[in-house]
PDB file of C-alpha atoms in Angstrom:
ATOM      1  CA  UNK A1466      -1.457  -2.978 -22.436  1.00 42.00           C
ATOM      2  CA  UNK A1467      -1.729  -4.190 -18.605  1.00 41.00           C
ATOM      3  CA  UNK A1468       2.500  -4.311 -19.295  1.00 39.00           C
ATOM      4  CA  UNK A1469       2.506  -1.191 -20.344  1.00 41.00           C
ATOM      5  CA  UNK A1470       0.423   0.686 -17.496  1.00 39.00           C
ATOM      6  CA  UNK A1471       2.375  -1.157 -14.872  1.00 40.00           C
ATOM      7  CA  UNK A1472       6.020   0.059 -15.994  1.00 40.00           C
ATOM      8  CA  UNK A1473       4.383   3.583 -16.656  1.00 43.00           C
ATOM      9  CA  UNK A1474       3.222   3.525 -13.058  1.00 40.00           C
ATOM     10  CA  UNK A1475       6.403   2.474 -11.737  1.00 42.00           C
ATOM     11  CA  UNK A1476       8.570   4.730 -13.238  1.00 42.00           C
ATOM     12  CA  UNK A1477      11.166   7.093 -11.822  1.00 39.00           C
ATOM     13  CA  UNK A1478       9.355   6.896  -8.243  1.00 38.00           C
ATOM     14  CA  UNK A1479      11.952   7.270  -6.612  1.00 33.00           C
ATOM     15  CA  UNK A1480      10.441   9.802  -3.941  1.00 33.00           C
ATOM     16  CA  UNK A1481       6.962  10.542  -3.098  1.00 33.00           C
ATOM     17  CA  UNK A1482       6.064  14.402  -2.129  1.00 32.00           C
ATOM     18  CA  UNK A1483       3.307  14.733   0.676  1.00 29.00           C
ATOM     19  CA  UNK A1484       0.407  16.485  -1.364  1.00 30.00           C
ATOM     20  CA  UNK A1485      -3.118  16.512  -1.279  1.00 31.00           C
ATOM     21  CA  UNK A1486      -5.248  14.486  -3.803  1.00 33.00           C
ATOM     22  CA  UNK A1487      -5.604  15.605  -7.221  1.00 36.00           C
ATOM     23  CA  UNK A1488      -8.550  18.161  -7.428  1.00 35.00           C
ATOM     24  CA  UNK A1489     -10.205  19.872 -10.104  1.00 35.00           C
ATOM     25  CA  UNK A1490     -10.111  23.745  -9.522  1.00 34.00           C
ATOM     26  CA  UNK A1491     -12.449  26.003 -12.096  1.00 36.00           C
ATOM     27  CA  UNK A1492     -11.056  28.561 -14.041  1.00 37.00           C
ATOM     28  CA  UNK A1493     -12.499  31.338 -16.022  1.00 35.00           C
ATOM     29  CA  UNK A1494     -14.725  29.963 -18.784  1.00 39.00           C
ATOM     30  CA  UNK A1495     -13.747  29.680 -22.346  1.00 40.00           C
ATOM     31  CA  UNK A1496     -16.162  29.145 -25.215  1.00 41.00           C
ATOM     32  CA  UNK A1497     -15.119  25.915 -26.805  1.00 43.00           C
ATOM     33  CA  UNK A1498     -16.542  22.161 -26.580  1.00 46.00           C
ATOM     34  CA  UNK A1499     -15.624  20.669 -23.538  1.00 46.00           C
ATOM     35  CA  UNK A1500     -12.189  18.359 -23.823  1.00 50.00           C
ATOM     36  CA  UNK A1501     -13.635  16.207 -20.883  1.00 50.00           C
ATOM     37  CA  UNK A1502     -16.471  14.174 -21.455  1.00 48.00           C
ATOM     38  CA  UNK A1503     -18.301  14.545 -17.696  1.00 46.00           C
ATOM     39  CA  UNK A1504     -17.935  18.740 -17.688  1.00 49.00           C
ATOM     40  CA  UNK A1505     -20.209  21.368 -19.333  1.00 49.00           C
ATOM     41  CA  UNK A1506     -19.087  23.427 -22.618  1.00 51.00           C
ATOM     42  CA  UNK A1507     -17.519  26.697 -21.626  1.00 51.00           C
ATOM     43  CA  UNK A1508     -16.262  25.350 -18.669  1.00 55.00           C
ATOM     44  CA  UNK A1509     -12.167  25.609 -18.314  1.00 61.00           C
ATOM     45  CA  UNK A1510     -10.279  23.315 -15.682  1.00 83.00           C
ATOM     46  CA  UNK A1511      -7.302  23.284 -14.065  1.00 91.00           C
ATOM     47  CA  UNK A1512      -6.139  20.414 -12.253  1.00 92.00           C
ATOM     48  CA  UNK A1513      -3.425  20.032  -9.171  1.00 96.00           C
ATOM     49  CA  UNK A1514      -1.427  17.026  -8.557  1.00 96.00           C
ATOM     50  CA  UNK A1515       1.755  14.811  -9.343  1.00 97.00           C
ATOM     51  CA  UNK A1516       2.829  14.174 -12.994  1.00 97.00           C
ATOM     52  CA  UNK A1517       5.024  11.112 -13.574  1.00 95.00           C
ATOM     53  CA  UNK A1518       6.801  10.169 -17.094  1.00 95.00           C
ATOM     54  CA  UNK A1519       6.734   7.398 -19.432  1.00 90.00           C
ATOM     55  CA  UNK A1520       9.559   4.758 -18.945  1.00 86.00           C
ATOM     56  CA  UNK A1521      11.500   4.286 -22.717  1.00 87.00           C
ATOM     57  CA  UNK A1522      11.001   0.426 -22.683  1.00 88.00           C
ATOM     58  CA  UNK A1523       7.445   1.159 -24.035  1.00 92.00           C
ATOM     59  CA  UNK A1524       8.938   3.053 -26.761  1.00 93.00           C
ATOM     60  CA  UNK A1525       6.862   2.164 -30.263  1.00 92.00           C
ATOM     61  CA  UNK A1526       4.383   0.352 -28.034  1.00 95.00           C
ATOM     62  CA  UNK A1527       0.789   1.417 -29.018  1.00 96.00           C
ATOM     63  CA  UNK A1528      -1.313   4.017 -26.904  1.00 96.00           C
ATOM     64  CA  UNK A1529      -4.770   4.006 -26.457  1.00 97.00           C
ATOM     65  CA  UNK A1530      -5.666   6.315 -29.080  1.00 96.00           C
ATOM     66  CA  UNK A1531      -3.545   3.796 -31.773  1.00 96.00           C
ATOM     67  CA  UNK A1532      -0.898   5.637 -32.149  1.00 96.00           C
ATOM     68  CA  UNK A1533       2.578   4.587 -31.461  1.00 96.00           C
ATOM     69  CA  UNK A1534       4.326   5.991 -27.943  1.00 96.00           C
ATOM     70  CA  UNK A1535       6.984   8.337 -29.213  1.00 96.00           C
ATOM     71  CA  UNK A1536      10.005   9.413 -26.526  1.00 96.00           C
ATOM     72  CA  UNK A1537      10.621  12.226 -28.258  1.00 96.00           C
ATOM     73  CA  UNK A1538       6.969  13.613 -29.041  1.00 97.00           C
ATOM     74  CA  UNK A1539       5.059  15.944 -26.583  1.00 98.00           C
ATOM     75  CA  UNK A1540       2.125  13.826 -25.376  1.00 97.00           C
ATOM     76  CA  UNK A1541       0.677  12.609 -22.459  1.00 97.00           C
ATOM     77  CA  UNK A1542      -1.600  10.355 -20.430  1.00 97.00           C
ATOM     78  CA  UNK A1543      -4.910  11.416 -18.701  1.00 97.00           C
ATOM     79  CA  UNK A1544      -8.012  10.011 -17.637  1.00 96.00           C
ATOM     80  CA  UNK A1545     -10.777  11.360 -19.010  1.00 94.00           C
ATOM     81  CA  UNK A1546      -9.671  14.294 -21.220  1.00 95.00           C
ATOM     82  CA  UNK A1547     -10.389  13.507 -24.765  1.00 95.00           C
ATOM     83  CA  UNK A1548      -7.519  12.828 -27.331  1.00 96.00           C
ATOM     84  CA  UNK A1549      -6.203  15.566 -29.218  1.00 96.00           C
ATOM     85  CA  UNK A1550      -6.426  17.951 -25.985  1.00 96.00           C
ATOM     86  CA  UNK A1551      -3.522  19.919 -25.365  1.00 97.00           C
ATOM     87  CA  UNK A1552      -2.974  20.707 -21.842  1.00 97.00           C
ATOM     88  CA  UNK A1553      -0.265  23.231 -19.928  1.00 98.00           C
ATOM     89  CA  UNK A1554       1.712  21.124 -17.385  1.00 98.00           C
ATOM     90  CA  UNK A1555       3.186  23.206 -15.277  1.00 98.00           C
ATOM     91  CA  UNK A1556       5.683  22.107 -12.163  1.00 97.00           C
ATOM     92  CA  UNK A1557       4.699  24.244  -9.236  1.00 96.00           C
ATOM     93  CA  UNK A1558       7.946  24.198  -7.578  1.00 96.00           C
ATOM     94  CA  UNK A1559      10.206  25.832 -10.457  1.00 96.00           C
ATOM     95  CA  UNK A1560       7.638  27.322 -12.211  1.00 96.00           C
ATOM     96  CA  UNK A1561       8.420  25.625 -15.877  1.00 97.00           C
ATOM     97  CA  UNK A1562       5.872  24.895 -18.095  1.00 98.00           C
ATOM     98  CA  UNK A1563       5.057  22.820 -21.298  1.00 98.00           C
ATOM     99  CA  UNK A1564       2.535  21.830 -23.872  1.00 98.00           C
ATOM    100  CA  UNK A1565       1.597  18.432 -24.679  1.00 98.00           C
ATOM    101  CA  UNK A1566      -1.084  16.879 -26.466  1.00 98.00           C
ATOM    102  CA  UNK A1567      -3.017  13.917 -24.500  1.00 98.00           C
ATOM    103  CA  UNK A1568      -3.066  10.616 -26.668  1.00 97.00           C
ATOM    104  CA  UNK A1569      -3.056   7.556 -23.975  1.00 97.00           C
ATOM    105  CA  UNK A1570      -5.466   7.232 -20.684  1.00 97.00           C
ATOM    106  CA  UNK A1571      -3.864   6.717 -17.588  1.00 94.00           C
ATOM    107  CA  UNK A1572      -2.247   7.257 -14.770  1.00 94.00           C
ATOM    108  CA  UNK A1573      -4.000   4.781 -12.797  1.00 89.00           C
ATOM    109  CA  UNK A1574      -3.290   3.530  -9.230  1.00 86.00           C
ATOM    110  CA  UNK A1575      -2.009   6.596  -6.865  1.00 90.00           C
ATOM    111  CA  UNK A1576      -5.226   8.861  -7.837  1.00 91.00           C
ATOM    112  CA  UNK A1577      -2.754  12.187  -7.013  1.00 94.00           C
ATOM    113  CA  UNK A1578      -0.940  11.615 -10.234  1.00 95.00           C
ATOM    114  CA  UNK A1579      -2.863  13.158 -12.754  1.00 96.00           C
ATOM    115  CA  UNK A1580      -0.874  12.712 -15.591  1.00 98.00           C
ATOM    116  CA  UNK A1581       1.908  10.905 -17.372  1.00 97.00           C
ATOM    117  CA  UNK A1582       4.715  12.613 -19.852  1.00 97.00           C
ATOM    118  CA  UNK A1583       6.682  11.492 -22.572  1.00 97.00           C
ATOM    119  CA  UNK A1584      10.252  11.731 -21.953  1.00 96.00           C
ATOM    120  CA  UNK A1585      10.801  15.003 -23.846  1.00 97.00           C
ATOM    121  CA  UNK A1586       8.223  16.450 -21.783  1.00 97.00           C
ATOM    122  CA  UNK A1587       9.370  15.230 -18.672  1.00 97.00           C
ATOM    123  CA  UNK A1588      12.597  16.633 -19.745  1.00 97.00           C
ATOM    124  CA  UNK A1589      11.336  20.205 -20.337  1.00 97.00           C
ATOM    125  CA  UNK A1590      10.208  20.110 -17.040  1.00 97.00           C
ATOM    126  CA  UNK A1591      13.603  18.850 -15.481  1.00 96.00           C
ATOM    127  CA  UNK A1592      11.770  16.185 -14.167  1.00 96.00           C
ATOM    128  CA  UNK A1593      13.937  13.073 -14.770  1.00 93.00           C
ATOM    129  CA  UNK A1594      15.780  12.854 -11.700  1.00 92.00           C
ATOM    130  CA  UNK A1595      12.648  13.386  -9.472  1.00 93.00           C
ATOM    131  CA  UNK A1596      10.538  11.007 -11.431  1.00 92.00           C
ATOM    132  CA  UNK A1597       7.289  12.238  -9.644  1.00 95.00           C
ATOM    133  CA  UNK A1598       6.826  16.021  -9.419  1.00 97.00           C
ATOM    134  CA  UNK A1599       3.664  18.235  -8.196  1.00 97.00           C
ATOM    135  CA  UNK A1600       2.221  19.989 -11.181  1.00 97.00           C
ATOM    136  CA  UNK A1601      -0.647  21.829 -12.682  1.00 97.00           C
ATOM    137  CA  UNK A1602      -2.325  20.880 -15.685  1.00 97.00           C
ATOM    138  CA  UNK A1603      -4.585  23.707 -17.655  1.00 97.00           C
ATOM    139  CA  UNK A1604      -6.439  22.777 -20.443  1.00 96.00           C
ATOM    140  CA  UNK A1605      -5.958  24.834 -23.695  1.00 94.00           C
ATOM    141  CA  UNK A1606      -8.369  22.721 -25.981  1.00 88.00           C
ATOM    142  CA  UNK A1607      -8.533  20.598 -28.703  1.00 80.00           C
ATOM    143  CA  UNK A1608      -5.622  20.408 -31.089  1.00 66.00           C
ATOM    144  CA  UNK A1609      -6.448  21.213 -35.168  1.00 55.00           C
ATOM    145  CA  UNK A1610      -5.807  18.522 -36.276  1.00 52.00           C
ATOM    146  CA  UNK A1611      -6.142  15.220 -34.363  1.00 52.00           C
ATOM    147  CA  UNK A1612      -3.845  12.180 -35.263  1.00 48.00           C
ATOM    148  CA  UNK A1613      -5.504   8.755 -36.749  1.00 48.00           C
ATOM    149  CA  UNK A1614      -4.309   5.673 -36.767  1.00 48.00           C
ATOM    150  CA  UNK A1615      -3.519   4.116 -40.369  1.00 40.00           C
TER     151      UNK A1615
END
């Protein structure tokens, strides 16, 4: 795991953008349980900072969640929201926008990148090149039906 959270820190940084630290921002309130274990139900975030993207030598490796770290799926890494959440990520300089479902924690280190992408999401978000990119991240809520490990 410690492997596998250094190369997913490390990855594509090939450029750093000068940004303030990730902050929490409120939105307007939704009526659902809370995705993040510290806020209030009915409480909506939105979140500014740098997303990064998974590197494919961790490919099958296991996330925290149990499940198996997919290129091709749309998931992600956060801190604190709760697996299962699907987010918006957003890059703020293009405007582009994707949905992913969060199934690992991280990123840790840097604390302005707030989240880590799978390669297919990175590559939504025409991301690759960049490697670190300022984004927003919305949460939606919590996805139907969550996956389980067998």
């Amino acid at each position: 795991m410690a492997l596998f959270l250094a190369v997913a820190l490390n990855v594509g940084c090939q450029r750093e953008c000068a940004t303030a630290p990730a902050a929490y921002a409120p939105a307007p309130a939704h009526g659902a349980e809370s995705p993040i274990a510290s806020e209030p139900p009915g409480e909506r975030r939105v979140l500014e900072g740098r997303a990064t993207y998974y590197s494919d030598a961790l490919a099958g490796n296991r996330t925290a969640n149990g499940e198996r770290y997919n290129p091709r799926a749309m998931t992600a890494a956060h801190r604190t929201l709760k697996f299962g959440t699907q987010v918006r990520v957003t890059r703020r300089d293009t405007g582009s926008s994707v949905v992913v479902r969060i199934n690992d924690r991280g990123p840790f280190g840097d604390r302005r990148r707030i989240i880590d992408l799978s390669r297919a999401a990175a590559q939504e978000l025409g991301m690759m090149r960049a490697g670190v990119v300022d984004v927003s991240v919305e949460v939606l809520g919590r996805s139907e039906a969550e996956w389980t490990p067998h």
